[in-house]
Short mmCIF file of C-alpha atoms in Angstrom, two decimals:
data_model
loop_
_atom_site.label_atom_id
_atom_site.label_comp_id
_atom_site.label_asym_id
_atom_site.label_seq_id
_atom_site.Cartn_x
_atom_site.Cartn_y
_atom_site.Cartn_z
CA MET W 1 0.00 0.00 0.00
CA THR W 2 1.01 3.64 -0.35
CA THR W 3 2.93 5.28 2.44
CA ASP W 4 2.35 8.87 3.53
CA THR W 5 5.18 10.86 5.06
CA PRO W 6 4.34 14.24 6.67
CA ILE W 7 7.34 16.52 6.42
CA PRO W 8 8.21 18.03 9.81
CA GLY W 9 8.01 21.75 10.37
CA LEU W 10 5.52 24.40 9.36
CA PRO W 11 2.39 23.44 7.40
CA ASN W 12 3.83 25.05 4.28
CA ALA W 13 7.17 23.32 4.55
CA GLY W 14 8.57 22.16 1.22
CA GLU W 15 8.10 23.38 -2.30
CA TYR W 16 4.73 21.64 -2.87
CA ASP W 17 1.64 20.87 -0.84
CA LEU W 18 1.77 17.23 -1.92
CA VAL W 19 4.28 15.09 -3.76
CA LEU W 20 3.50 11.62 -5.12
CA ARG W 21 6.27 9.28 -6.21
CA GLY W 22 6.07 5.94 -7.93
CA HIS W 23 7.26 3.65 -10.66
CA ARG W 24 3.86 3.59 -12.39
CA ILE W 25 2.64 7.14 -13.00
CA MET W 26 0.31 7.51 -15.98
CA THR W 27 0.83 10.67 -18.02
CA ALA W 28 -0.20 11.33 -21.61
CA ALA W 29 3.13 9.79 -22.64
CA GLY W 30 2.35 6.50 -20.91
CA VAL W 31 3.19 4.79 -17.63
CA ALA W 32 6.66 5.54 -16.28
CA PRO W 33 8.52 6.35 -13.04
CA HIS W 34 7.73 9.92 -12.03
CA GLU W 35 7.31 12.39 -9.20
CA VAL W 36 4.27 14.65 -9.22
CA GLY W 37 4.19 17.99 -7.42
CA ILE W 38 0.88 19.61 -6.47
CA ARG W 39 0.25 23.13 -5.28
CA ASP W 40 -3.14 24.76 -4.55
CA GLY W 41 -4.97 21.82 -6.10
CA ILE W 42 -3.09 22.01 -9.42
CA ILE W 43 -0.43 19.73 -10.85
CA VAL W 44 2.58 22.01 -11.21
CA ALA W 45 5.42 19.52 -11.75
CA VAL W 46 5.84 16.09 -13.32
CA GLU W 47 9.47 15.01 -13.13
CA PRO W 48 11.41 11.75 -13.55
CA LEU W 49 11.60 9.62 -10.42
CA GLY W 50 14.66 10.67 -8.45
CA ALA W 51 14.19 14.40 -9.05
CA GLY W 52 13.76 14.85 -5.30
CA LEU W 53 10.63 17.02 -5.23
CA THR W 54 9.72 18.00 -1.67
CA GLY W 55 6.39 18.93 -0.19
CA THR W 56 4.34 19.19 2.97
CA THR W 57 3.20 15.58 2.43
CA LEU W 58 4.96 12.86 0.47
CA ILE W 59 3.10 9.78 -0.82
CA GLU W 60 5.12 6.89 -2.17
CA LEU W 61 3.17 4.39 -4.25
CA ALA W 62 3.51 0.68 -3.59
CA ASP W 63 4.99 -1.48 -6.32
CA ASP W 64 1.56 -2.79 -7.34
CA GLU W 65 -0.05 0.66 -7.62
CA THR W 66 -0.51 2.98 -10.60
CA LEU W 67 -1.32 6.67 -10.34
CA LEU W 68 -4.08 7.62 -12.81
CA PRO W 69 -5.91 10.82 -13.67
CA GLY W 70 -9.37 10.83 -12.13
CA LEU W 71 -12.10 9.49 -14.37
CA VAL W 72 -14.70 11.78 -15.95
CA ASP W 73 -18.23 10.38 -16.24
CA THR W 74 -20.43 12.59 -18.39
CA HIS W 75 -23.55 10.40 -18.18
CA VAL W 76 -24.92 10.13 -14.63
CA HIS W 77 -28.53 10.34 -13.47
CA VAL W 78 -28.42 11.72 -9.92
CA ASN W 79 -32.23 12.25 -9.75
CA GLU W 80 -32.16 14.91 -7.01
CA PRO W 81 -34.33 16.86 -6.24
CA GLY W 82 -37.65 15.11 -6.60
CA ARG W 83 -36.57 11.48 -6.84
CA THR W 84 -33.81 11.43 -4.25
CA GLU W 85 -34.98 8.01 -3.07
CA TRP W 86 -33.65 6.74 -6.43
CA GLU W 87 -30.18 8.22 -5.83
CA GLY W 88 -29.00 11.69 -4.72
CA PHE W 89 -25.94 13.91 -4.87
CA ALA W 90 -24.35 12.60 -1.66
CA SER W 91 -24.73 8.91 -2.50
CA ALA W 92 -23.92 9.27 -6.20
CA THR W 93 -20.76 11.30 -5.70
CA ARG W 94 -19.59 9.12 -2.81
CA ALA W 95 -19.96 6.12 -5.12
CA ALA W 96 -18.14 8.01 -7.87
CA VAL W 97 -15.01 8.73 -5.85
CA ALA W 98 -14.97 5.17 -4.49
CA GLY W 99 -14.75 4.10 -8.12
CA GLY W 100 -12.06 6.61 -9.10
CA VAL W 101 -14.45 9.07 -10.75
CA THR W 102 -13.58 12.64 -9.82
CA THR W 103 -15.94 14.53 -12.15
CA ILE W 104 -19.52 13.76 -13.19
CA ILE W 105 -22.00 15.63 -15.32
CA ASP W 106 -25.57 15.16 -14.19
CA MET W 107 -28.36 14.40 -16.65
CA PRO W 108 -31.33 16.80 -16.80
CA LEU W 109 -34.10 14.23 -16.34
CA ASN W 110 -35.44 12.03 -13.55
CA SER W 111 -35.06 14.94 -11.14
CA LEU W 112 -38.17 17.01 -10.47
CA PRO W 113 -38.24 19.51 -12.00
CA PRO W 114 -36.07 18.48 -14.96
CA THR W 115 -33.25 20.86 -15.89
CA VAL W 116 -35.04 22.55 -18.79
CA THR W 117 -35.07 26.13 -17.45
CA VAL W 118 -32.59 28.32 -15.61
CA ASP W 119 -34.83 28.27 -12.53
CA ALA W 120 -34.70 24.47 -12.48
CA LEU W 121 -30.91 24.54 -12.91
CA ASN W 122 -30.56 26.97 -10.02
CA LEU W 123 -32.74 24.76 -7.83
CA LYS W 124 -30.63 21.72 -8.63
CA ARG W 125 -27.44 23.62 -7.86
CA SER W 126 -28.83 24.83 -4.53
CA VAL W 127 -29.68 21.26 -3.57
CA ALA W 128 -26.33 19.85 -4.69
CA GLU W 129 -24.20 22.50 -3.01
CA ASP W 130 -22.29 21.35 0.07
CA GLN W 131 -23.06 17.64 -0.39
CA VAL W 132 -20.92 16.58 -3.38
CA PHE W 133 -17.77 14.49 -2.94
CA CYS W 134 -16.54 14.99 -6.52
CA ASP W 135 -16.84 17.85 -8.98
CA VAL W 136 -20.27 18.05 -10.61
CA GLY W 137 -21.46 19.75 -13.78
CA PHE W 138 -24.91 19.80 -15.35
CA TRP W 139 -26.48 19.11 -18.72
CA GLY W 140 -29.54 21.06 -19.74
CA GLY W 141 -32.53 19.45 -21.40
CA ALA W 142 -34.12 20.03 -24.81
CA VAL W 143 -37.83 19.18 -24.74
CA PRO W 144 -40.83 20.30 -26.80
CA GLY W 145 -41.51 23.98 -26.18
CA ASN W 146 -38.28 25.04 -24.47
CA LEU W 147 -36.23 26.17 -27.49
CA ALA W 148 -36.09 29.71 -26.08
CA ASP W 149 -34.62 28.38 -22.82
CA LEU W 150 -31.55 26.82 -24.39
CA HIS W 151 -29.41 29.94 -24.79
CA PRO W 152 -30.18 31.18 -21.23
CA LEU W 153 -29.24 27.74 -19.88
CA HIS W 154 -26.02 27.87 -21.89
CA ASP W 155 -25.24 31.30 -20.44
CA ALA W 156 -25.96 29.88 -16.97
CA GLY W 157 -23.23 27.29 -17.46
CA VAL W 158 -24.70 23.98 -18.62
CA PHE W 159 -22.34 21.85 -20.69
CA GLY W 160 -24.83 21.09 -23.46
CA PHE W 161 -28.35 19.75 -23.96
CA LYS W 162 -29.88 16.31 -23.86
CA CYS W 163 -32.87 15.18 -25.88
CA PHE W 164 -34.71 11.95 -26.58
CA LEU W 165 -36.11 10.74 -29.88
CA ALA W 166 -38.31 8.17 -28.10
CA ASP W 167 -40.16 7.98 -24.80
CA SER W 168 -37.81 8.97 -21.96
CA GLY W 169 -39.63 6.92 -19.34
CA VAL W 170 -40.78 9.98 -17.38
CA GLU W 171 -43.69 12.11 -18.52
CA GLU W 172 -42.16 15.46 -17.57
CA PHE W 173 -39.29 15.02 -20.08
CA ALA W 174 -41.02 14.51 -23.43
CA HIS W 175 -39.12 13.41 -26.52
CA LEU W 176 -38.49 15.57 -29.56
CA SER W 177 -39.72 14.88 -33.04
CA VAL W 178 -37.07 14.85 -35.76
CA HIS W 179 -38.25 18.32 -36.80
CA GLU W 180 -37.88 19.59 -33.22
CA MET W 181 -34.44 18.00 -32.96
CA ASP W 182 -33.40 19.84 -36.11
CA ALA W 183 -34.53 23.12 -34.56
CA ALA W 184 -32.62 22.34 -31.37
CA LEU W 185 -29.48 21.53 -33.36
CA GLY W 186 -29.77 24.82 -35.21
CA GLU W 187 -30.17 26.70 -31.94
CA VAL W 188 -27.19 25.09 -30.18
CA ALA W 189 -25.07 25.65 -33.30
CA SER W 190 -25.70 29.38 -32.95
CA PHE W 191 -23.73 29.46 -29.70
CA ASP W 192 -21.51 26.41 -30.37
CA SER W 193 -22.93 24.11 -27.73
CA VAL W 194 -23.66 20.40 -28.20
CA LEU W 195 -26.84 18.34 -28.42
CA ILE W 196 -26.51 14.92 -26.80
CA VAL W 197 -29.11 12.49 -28.09
CA HIS W 198 -30.79 9.35 -26.82
CA ALA W 199 -31.05 7.93 -30.32
CA GLU W 200 -33.87 5.42 -30.64
CA ASP W 201 -36.60 5.95 -33.20
CA ALA W 202 -40.06 6.18 -31.61
CA HIS W 203 -41.88 4.81 -34.66
CA ALA W 204 -39.60 1.77 -34.93
CA ILE W 205 -40.16 0.98 -31.26
CA ASN W 206 -43.91 1.36 -31.66
CA GLN W 207 -43.84 -1.08 -34.57
CA ALA W 208 -41.80 -3.67 -32.67
CA PRO W 209 -43.44 -6.49 -30.66
CA PRO W 210 -44.36 -5.48 -27.08
CA ALA W 211 -42.08 -6.24 -24.16
CA GLY W 212 -44.51 -7.96 -21.78
CA GLY W 213 -43.44 -10.77 -19.47
CA ASN W 214 -40.23 -11.99 -17.93
CA ARG W 215 -38.42 -13.30 -21.02
CA TYR W 216 -35.34 -11.28 -21.86
CA ASP W 217 -35.46 -12.20 -25.54
CA THR W 218 -38.95 -10.70 -25.75
CA PHE W 219 -37.70 -7.46 -24.22
CA LEU W 220 -34.71 -7.40 -26.56
CA ALA W 221 -37.00 -7.75 -29.58
CA SER W 222 -39.05 -4.79 -28.35
CA ARG W 223 -36.02 -2.45 -28.67
CA PRO W 224 -34.61 -3.54 -32.05
CA ARG W 225 -31.31 -2.41 -33.50
CA ALA W 226 -33.28 -0.77 -36.28
CA ALA W 227 -34.64 1.77 -33.77
CA GLU W 228 -31.11 2.89 -32.95
CA ASN W 229 -29.86 2.72 -36.51
CA LEU W 230 -32.66 4.91 -37.86
CA ALA W 231 -32.34 7.50 -35.11
CA ILE W 232 -28.57 7.70 -35.40
CA ALA W 233 -28.90 8.24 -39.14
CA GLU W 234 -31.33 11.11 -38.47
CA VAL W 235 -28.95 12.72 -35.98
CA ILE W 236 -26.08 12.47 -38.43
CA GLU W 237 -27.96 14.05 -41.31
CA HIS W 238 -29.33 16.92 -39.25
CA ALA W 239 -25.94 17.56 -37.65
CA ARG W 240 -24.51 17.62 -41.16
CA THR W 241 -27.02 20.18 -42.46
CA THR W 242 -27.00 22.45 -39.39
CA GLY W 243 -23.26 22.25 -38.70
CA ALA W 244 -24.04 21.61 -35.04
CA ARG W 245 -22.08 19.42 -32.68
CA ALA W 246 -23.96 16.23 -31.84
CA HIS W 247 -23.12 13.44 -29.43
CA ILE W 248 -24.76 10.01 -29.58
CA LEU W 249 -25.46 8.56 -26.15
CA HIS W 250 -25.03 4.91 -25.08
CA VAL W 251 -24.61 3.25 -28.47
CA SER W 252 -25.53 -0.43 -28.23
CA SER W 253 -26.16 -1.36 -31.88
CA SER W 254 -23.01 -2.28 -33.74
CA ASP W 255 -24.99 -2.00 -36.98
CA ALA W 256 -24.76 1.80 -36.67
CA LEU W 257 -20.96 1.91 -36.54
CA PRO W 258 -20.33 2.10 -40.31
CA ILE W 259 -22.55 5.16 -40.79
CA ILE W 260 -20.96 6.79 -37.74
CA ALA W 261 -17.50 6.18 -39.16
CA ASP W 262 -18.57 7.55 -42.53
CA ALA W 263 -20.01 10.67 -40.92
CA LYS W 264 -16.80 11.33 -39.03
CA ARG W 265 -14.75 10.94 -42.21
CA ASP W 266 -17.09 13.42 -43.86
CA GLY W 267 -16.38 16.00 -41.16
CA VAL W 268 -19.72 15.84 -39.36
CA ARG W 269 -19.18 17.18 -35.85
CA LEU W 270 -20.08 13.92 -34.15
CA THR W 271 -18.91 12.08 -31.05
CA VAL W 272 -20.15 8.78 -29.68
CA GLU W 273 -20.17 6.97 -26.35
CA THR W 274 -20.92 3.47 -25.14
CA CYS W 275 -21.22 2.03 -21.64
CA PRO W 276 -19.77 -0.75 -19.47
CA HIS W 277 -22.93 -2.87 -19.63
CA TYR W 278 -22.77 -3.09 -23.43
CA LEU W 279 -19.08 -4.05 -23.28
CA THR W 280 -19.14 -6.56 -20.42
CA LEU W 281 -22.59 -8.23 -20.54
CA THR W 282 -24.39 -10.20 -23.25
CA ALA W 283 -28.01 -11.00 -23.96
CA GLU W 284 -27.26 -14.72 -23.95
CA GLU W 285 -26.25 -14.69 -20.28
CA ILE W 286 -29.21 -12.69 -18.92
CA PRO W 287 -31.70 -14.95 -17.11
CA ASP W 288 -35.40 -14.48 -17.67
CA GLY W 289 -36.86 -12.19 -15.03
CA ALA W 290 -33.45 -10.60 -14.24
CA THR W 291 -34.64 -7.02 -14.47
CA ALA W 292 -31.46 -5.67 -12.88
CA PHE W 293 -30.09 -6.02 -16.43
CA LYS W 294 -32.82 -3.95 -18.08
CA CYS W 295 -31.68 -0.77 -19.79
CA CYS W 296 -32.64 1.17 -22.91
CA PRO W 297 -31.23 0.63 -25.44
CA PRO W 298 -30.79 -2.97 -24.33
CA ILE W 299 -27.80 -5.21 -23.77
CA ARG W 300 -27.40 -7.14 -27.02
CA GLU W 301 -25.78 -10.35 -28.21
CA ALA W 302 -22.16 -11.43 -27.75
CA ALA W 303 -21.29 -10.89 -31.42
CA ASN W 304 -22.61 -7.35 -31.16
CA ARG W 305 -20.43 -6.76 -28.08
CA GLU W 306 -17.31 -7.78 -30.00
CA LEU W 307 -18.05 -5.23 -32.69
CA LEU W 308 -18.51 -2.48 -30.10
CA TRP W 309 -15.03 -3.22 -28.76
CA GLN W 310 -13.71 -3.01 -32.31
CA GLY W 311 -15.50 0.33 -32.70
CA LEU W 312 -13.63 1.63 -29.67
CA LEU W 313 -10.29 0.38 -30.92
CA ASP W 314 -10.70 1.92 -34.38
CA GLY W 315 -11.93 5.26 -33.01
CA THR W 316 -15.52 5.08 -34.23
CA ILE W 317 -16.66 5.17 -30.58
CA ASP W 318 -14.95 7.91 -28.61
CA CYS W 319 -15.52 7.15 -24.94
CA ILE W 320 -16.98 4.94 -22.23
CA VAL W 321 -19.30 6.42 -19.56
CA SER W 322 -21.62 4.76 -17.09
CA ASP W 323 -25.18 5.86 -17.91
CA HIS W 324 -25.73 5.25 -14.19
CA SER W 325 -29.54 5.21 -14.10
CA PRO W 326 -30.68 3.89 -10.72
CA SER W 327 -34.10 3.48 -9.19
CA THR W 328 -35.67 2.05 -6.08
CA LEU W 329 -35.86 -1.71 -5.81
CA ASP W 330 -39.64 -1.82 -6.23
CA LEU W 331 -39.39 -0.03 -9.58
CA LYS W 332 -37.17 -2.83 -10.84
CA ASP W 333 -40.12 -5.22 -10.29
CA LEU W 334 -37.78 -7.83 -8.84
CA GLU W 335 -40.51 -10.15 -7.53
CA ARG W 336 -42.31 -10.57 -10.87
CA GLY W 337 -39.40 -9.81 -13.17
CA ASP W 338 -41.59 -8.18 -15.81
CA PHE W 339 -39.38 -6.39 -18.32
CA ALA W 340 -42.33 -4.36 -19.58
CA VAL W 341 -42.86 -2.53 -16.29
CA ALA W 342 -39.39 -2.57 -14.66
CA TRP W 343 -37.36 0.63 -14.70
CA GLY W 344 -34.76 0.61 -17.46
CA GLY W 345 -31.38 1.53 -16.05
CA VAL W 346 -28.15 -0.05 -14.80
CA SER W 347 -26.39 1.03 -11.61
CA SER W 348 -22.63 0.95 -12.16
CA LEU W 349 -21.12 4.32 -11.27
CA GLN W 350 -18.75 2.85 -8.68
CA LEU W 351 -17.76 -0.12 -10.82
CA GLY W 352 -16.97 1.30 -14.25
CA LEU W 353 -13.17 1.26 -14.07
CA PRO W 354 -12.76 -2.32 -12.80
CA LEU W 355 -15.50 -3.55 -15.15
CA ILE W 356 -13.80 -2.15 -18.22
CA TRP W 357 -10.28 -2.94 -17.03
CA THR W 358 -11.22 -6.59 -16.35
CA GLU W 359 -12.59 -7.01 -19.88
CA ALA W 360 -9.88 -4.91 -21.55
CA HIS W 361 -7.05 -6.75 -19.81
CA ARG W 362 -8.51 -10.07 -20.99
CA ARG W 363 -8.34 -8.69 -24.53
CA GLY W 364 -4.77 -7.41 -24.22
CA ILE W 365 -5.82 -3.75 -24.18
CA PRO W 366 -3.51 -1.64 -21.98
CA LEU W 367 -4.66 0.37 -18.98
CA GLU W 368 -3.56 3.58 -20.71
CA GLN W 369 -6.18 3.02 -23.41
CA VAL W 370 -8.89 2.34 -20.85
CA VAL W 371 -8.12 5.60 -19.07
CA GLN W 372 -8.10 7.48 -22.38
CA TRP W 373 -11.64 6.22 -23.06
CA MET W 374 -12.88 6.91 -19.53
CA SER W 375 -11.08 10.15 -18.63
CA ALA W 376 -9.42 12.20 -21.36
CA ALA W 377 -12.03 11.51 -24.06
CA PRO W 378 -15.18 12.38 -22.05
CA ALA W 379 -13.41 15.43 -20.62
CA ALA W 380 -12.68 16.63 -24.15
CA ILE W 381 -16.27 16.03 -25.30
CA ALA W 382 -17.58 18.15 -22.42
CA SER W 383 -14.85 20.78 -22.92
CA LEU W 384 -13.45 20.21 -19.43
CA ALA W 385 -10.08 21.71 -20.24
CA ARG W 386 -8.39 20.96 -16.90
CA LYS W 387 -9.74 17.46 -16.38
CA GLY W 388 -8.88 14.05 -17.75
CA LEU W 389 -5.07 14.12 -17.80
CA LEU W 390 -2.24 13.86 -15.32
CA ALA W 391 -0.39 16.87 -16.69
CA VAL W 392 1.01 20.20 -15.57
CA GLY W 393 -1.75 22.80 -15.31
CA HIS W 394 -4.53 20.27 -14.78
CA HIS W 395 -6.52 19.77 -11.61
CA ALA W 396 -4.84 17.31 -9.28
CA ASP W 397 -7.69 14.81 -9.60
CA LEU W 398 -5.85 11.55 -9.11
CA VAL W 399 -6.51 7.88 -8.38
CA ILE W 400 -4.22 5.31 -6.82
CA PHE W 401 -5.22 2.10 -8.56
CA ALA W 402 -4.06 -1.48 -8.05
CA PRO W 403 -4.71 -3.13 -11.44
CA GLU W 404 -3.68 -6.66 -10.40
CA ASP W 405 -5.76 -6.71 -7.22
CA THR W 406 -9.20 -8.35 -7.37
CA PHE W 407 -12.52 -8.18 -5.54
CA VAL W 408 -15.99 -9.67 -5.66
CA VAL W 409 -18.87 -7.24 -6.21
CA ASP W 410 -20.98 -7.06 -3.07
CA VAL W 411 -24.00 -4.77 -3.37
CA ALA W 412 -23.87 -4.12 0.38
CA ARG W 413 -20.46 -2.51 -0.04
CA LEU W 414 -21.48 -0.16 -2.85
CA HIS W 415 -22.31 3.47 -2.09
CA HIS W 416 -25.24 3.67 -4.52
CA ARG W 417 -28.43 4.46 -2.61
CA ASN W 418 -30.20 1.27 -3.70
CA PRO W 419 -28.42 -2.10 -3.39
CA ILE W 420 -28.92 -3.53 -6.86
CA THR W 421 -26.57 -4.12 -9.76
CA PRO W 422 -26.37 -6.78 -12.47
CA TYR W 423 -22.72 -7.30 -11.51
CA ALA W 424 -23.41 -8.72 -8.03
CA GLY W 425 -21.11 -11.65 -7.33
CA ARG W 426 -18.71 -10.95 -10.20
CA THR W 427 -14.99 -11.10 -9.60
CA LEU W 428 -13.33 -8.01 -11.05
CA SER W 429 -9.73 -6.92 -11.48
CA GLY W 430 -8.55 -3.50 -10.34
CA VAL W 431 -9.07 -1.87 -6.97
CA VAL W 432 -9.31 1.88 -6.37
CA ARG W 433 -7.32 2.39 -3.18
CA ARG W 434 -7.34 6.19 -2.86
CA THR W 435 -8.92 9.10 -4.73
CA PHE W 436 -7.77 12.73 -4.67
CA LEU W 437 -9.76 15.77 -5.77
CA ARG W 438 -7.67 18.87 -6.45
CA GLY W 439 -4.89 17.40 -4.35
CA THR W 440 -7.00 16.47 -1.32
CA GLU W 441 -7.83 12.88 -0.51
CA ILE W 442 -11.57 12.18 -0.53
CA ASP W 443 -12.54 9.95 2.35
CA GLY W 444 -16.30 9.78 1.79
CA ARG W 445 -17.02 11.69 4.99
CA GLU W 446 -16.42 15.36 4.13
CA PRO W 447 -17.81 16.57 0.79
CA ARG W 448 -15.17 18.65 -1.01
CA GLY W 449 -16.54 18.76 -4.55
CA THR W 450 -17.17 21.88 -6.61
CA LEU W 451 -20.16 22.65 -8.82
CA LEU W 452 -18.81 23.29 -12.31
CA ARG W 453 -19.95 25.72 -14.98
CA ARG W 454 -19.15 25.50 -18.65
CA GLY W 455 -16.04 27.48 -19.46
CA GLU W 456 -14.80 27.52 -15.87
CA ALA W 457 -13.67 23.92 -15.48
#
């Protein structure tokens, strides 16, 4: 384990507030022996090991530990205020830091009211203040009738705008028609923001067989790949004609990857994410009635999963984020296991790094690539200029990670408000031992996070 050495003398003794030394320090150049100097929450020095940096506190990493930049998760449903029994800022951000996530951006729906006006944003900020353990930013929402609210929300500091092209699952956050999405894209292009899209086609879902009962294959057929493929094609074409930035959320259909790749080659301003559940789970392994696995779009077949990994490796998919979408246990309909009525969302905020590292390591993918997908790439998409890298000038958001260590997922030991996850009982590789936010270790007892605004982070 790491060893901490307070340096005797005055509190400001030494050149830095904190120095970390180790043989496995991950910078943009790779993993190598380094010393990292931190002052006032900022990384101000990264030197070869042996440089002799001194500070008020010295931390020496153990031989089995790697120092990483904190992860950035741009797809988290916190649900507070209004549905705090589903999650909440304290529980969500405590889970985040336990999993090595130092920055999240909260989704605009499932809270009441949804973040579709400046007043709603201000209410959410007032509730979040003083109870967040990591840094937190906010997405705004684009819903029918709030086009005039988008620019004020942008000026108030949201990082972009989320919309749905199919039923969101909550009545107060209605989905946009394709025509309304086009108008929203034109509006956000006028002030160079980004529209992030839940891309499933409402008509295709309506034409699919219903999802009733406890059979997973019936649920899977109710959310066909065609629904995603059609909606993604619509997003691409309207982003192309408006010149707006668009981001496709939680891609699960590998069928859509060729048109995404083509759009990127054509210069369409498009980025794409996928999630741990699509990369680590398969439809074939989900038991009937196991509604902990339900999410929308759904977890698909093993062959589809392999193509999603290939899409990451060839750059078609840009990043991996959680889409942490929790609910109370009763809403998961655990007793009956009816996929038609159970809430669609996977709880995984605390587990993302070990989930992806376990699967990536099995495939021979290095830890540096995993961190690129889960830290630097989402930070860049959200324009978080000082997040996502262990580099001079960046926030000292750092994680001490033991990649060879293992653990078994125990829902009772997770910090999510509700003890349910499809990963219960799984053995995973990679243990987060310590997490630092702006140079201060986060212990899960004292909230030290900051509420972020676009352009200030």
